[in-house]
XYZ file of C-alpha atoms in Angstrom:
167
model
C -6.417 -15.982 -22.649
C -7.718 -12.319 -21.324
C -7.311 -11.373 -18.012
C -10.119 -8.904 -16.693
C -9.231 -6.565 -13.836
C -12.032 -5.122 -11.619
C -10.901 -2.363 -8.507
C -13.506 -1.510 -5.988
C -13.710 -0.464 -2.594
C -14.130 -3.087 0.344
C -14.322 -2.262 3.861
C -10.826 -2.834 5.173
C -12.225 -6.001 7.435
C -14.422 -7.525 4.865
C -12.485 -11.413 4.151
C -10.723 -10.348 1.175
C -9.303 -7.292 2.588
C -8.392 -9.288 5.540
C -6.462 -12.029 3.436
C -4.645 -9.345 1.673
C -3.808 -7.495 4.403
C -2.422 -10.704 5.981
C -0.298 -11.376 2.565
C 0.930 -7.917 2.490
C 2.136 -7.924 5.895
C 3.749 -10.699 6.208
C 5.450 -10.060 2.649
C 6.879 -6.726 4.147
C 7.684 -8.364 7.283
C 9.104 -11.471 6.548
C 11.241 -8.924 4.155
C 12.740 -6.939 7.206
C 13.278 -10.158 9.271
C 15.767 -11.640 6.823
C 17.542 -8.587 6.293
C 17.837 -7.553 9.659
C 17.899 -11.153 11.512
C 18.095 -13.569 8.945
C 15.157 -15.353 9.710
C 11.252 -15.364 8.548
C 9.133 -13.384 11.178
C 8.439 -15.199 14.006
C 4.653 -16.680 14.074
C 3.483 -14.152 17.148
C 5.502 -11.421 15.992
C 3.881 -11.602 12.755
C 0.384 -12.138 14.510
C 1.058 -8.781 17.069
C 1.734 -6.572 13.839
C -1.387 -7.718 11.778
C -3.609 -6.682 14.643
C -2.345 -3.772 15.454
C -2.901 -2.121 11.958
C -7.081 -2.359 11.678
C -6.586 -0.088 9.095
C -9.906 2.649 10.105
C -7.968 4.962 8.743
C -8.575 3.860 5.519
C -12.339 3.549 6.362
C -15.290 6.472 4.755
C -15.764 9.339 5.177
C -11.700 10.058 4.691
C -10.470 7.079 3.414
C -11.329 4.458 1.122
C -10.063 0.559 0.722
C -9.147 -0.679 -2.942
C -9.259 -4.113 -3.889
C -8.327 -5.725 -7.187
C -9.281 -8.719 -8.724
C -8.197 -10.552 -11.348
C -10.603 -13.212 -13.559
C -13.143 -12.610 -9.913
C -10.080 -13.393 -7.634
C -8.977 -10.721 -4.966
C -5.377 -10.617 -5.817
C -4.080 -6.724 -4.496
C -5.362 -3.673 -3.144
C -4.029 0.044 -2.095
C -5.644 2.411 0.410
C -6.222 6.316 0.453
C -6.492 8.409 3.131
C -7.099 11.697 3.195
C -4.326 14.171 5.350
C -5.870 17.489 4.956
C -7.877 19.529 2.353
C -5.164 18.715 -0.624
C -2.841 16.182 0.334
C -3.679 12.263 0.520
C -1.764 9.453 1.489
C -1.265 6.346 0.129
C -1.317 3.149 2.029
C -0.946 -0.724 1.275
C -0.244 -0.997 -1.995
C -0.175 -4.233 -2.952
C 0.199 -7.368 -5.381
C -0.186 -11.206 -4.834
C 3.269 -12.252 -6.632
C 1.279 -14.378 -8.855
C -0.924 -11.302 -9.941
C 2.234 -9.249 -10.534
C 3.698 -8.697 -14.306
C 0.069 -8.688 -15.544
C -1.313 -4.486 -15.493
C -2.529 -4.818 -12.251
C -0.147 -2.179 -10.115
C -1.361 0.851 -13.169
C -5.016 -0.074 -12.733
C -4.750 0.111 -8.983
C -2.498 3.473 -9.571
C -4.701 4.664 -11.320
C -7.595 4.083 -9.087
C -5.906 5.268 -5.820
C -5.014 8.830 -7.346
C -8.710 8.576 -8.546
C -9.717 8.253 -5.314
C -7.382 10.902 -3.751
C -9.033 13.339 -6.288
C -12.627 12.534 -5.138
C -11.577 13.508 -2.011
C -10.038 17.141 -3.620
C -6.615 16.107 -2.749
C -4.263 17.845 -5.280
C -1.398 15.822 -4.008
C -0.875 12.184 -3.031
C 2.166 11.079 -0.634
C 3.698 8.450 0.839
C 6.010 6.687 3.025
C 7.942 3.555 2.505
C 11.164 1.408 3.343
C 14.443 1.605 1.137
C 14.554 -2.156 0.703
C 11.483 -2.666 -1.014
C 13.542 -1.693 -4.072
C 9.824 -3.163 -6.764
C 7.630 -0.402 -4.795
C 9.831 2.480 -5.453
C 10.471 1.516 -9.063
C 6.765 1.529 -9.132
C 6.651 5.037 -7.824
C 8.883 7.069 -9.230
C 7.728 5.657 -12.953
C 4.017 6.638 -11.736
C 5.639 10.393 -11.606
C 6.356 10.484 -7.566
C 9.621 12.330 -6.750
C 11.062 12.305 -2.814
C 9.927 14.691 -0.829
C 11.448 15.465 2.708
C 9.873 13.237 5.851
C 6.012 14.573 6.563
C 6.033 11.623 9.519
C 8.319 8.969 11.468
C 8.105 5.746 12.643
C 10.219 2.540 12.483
C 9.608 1.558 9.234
C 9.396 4.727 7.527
C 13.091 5.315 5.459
C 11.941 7.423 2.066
C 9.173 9.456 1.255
C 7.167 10.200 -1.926
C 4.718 12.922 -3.347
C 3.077 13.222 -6.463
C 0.778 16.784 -7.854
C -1.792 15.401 -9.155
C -3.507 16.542 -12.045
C -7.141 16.729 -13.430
C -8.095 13.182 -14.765
């Protein structure tokens, strides 16, 4: 049985983004929870966080919202947003565990630093947390290398760039 892959952009509240925005979150959150509390988020805390991301940032003219499906199914995604005249970020990248294992994560790769070329970026970064051990592996085999800390926050721990070159 085949599995086709299709990447497009969506606008960050259309229903799919929303879902997998939702998934993502509370993936990522539920992670921190248990390592730091030992509990799941709580149902509030996890409803305050989705909110407060709307993700515009990831909206035209300077960013752009990917979202994969599998076999017609929206099943991951991975933002792009551009920081200044050659560097773009990369934001949200993300599987459905029962999309992982299958190509998906190179195809949406490979689309995101797509996308941070269309917007003349020559270099793609990004922030992330230590624990989320899959996303890192991810990285550094798609050619990212640490770089030193180019923002802060709470949940920012290790940061990632990538030159990019001419596709």
């Amino acid at each position: 049985m085949s599995t086709t892959w299709t990447i497009s952009a969506e606008p960050v509240d259309s229903p799919a983004a929303t879902a997998l925005w939702r998934a993502y979150y509370t993936e990522v959150s539920d992670r921190w929870y248990l390592k730091e509390t030992g509990r799941s988020t709580e149902p509030q805390e996890l409803e305050r966080g989705i909110a407060a991301e709307s993700g515009e940032s990831l909206r035209g003219p300077d960013g752009v919202l990917l979202v994969a499906r599998c076999d017609g199914e929206p099943v991951g995604s991975a933002g792009v947003r551009r920081l200044d005249t050659t560097t773009c970020e990369l934001k949200r990248v993300f599987l459905l565990p029962s999309a992982r294992g299958k190509g998906g994560a190179t195809l949406l790769m490979d689309a995101a630093e797509e996308a941070a070329r269309s917007f003349g970026a020559r270099r793609l970064v990004l922030d992330t947390r230590l624990d989320l051990i899959e996303a890192r592996m991810l990285y550094v085999k798609r050619g990212f290398a640490e770089i030193p800390a180019y923002n802060s926050g709470a949940y920012q721990e290790i940061w990632y760039g990538k030159e990019l070159t001419a596709a």
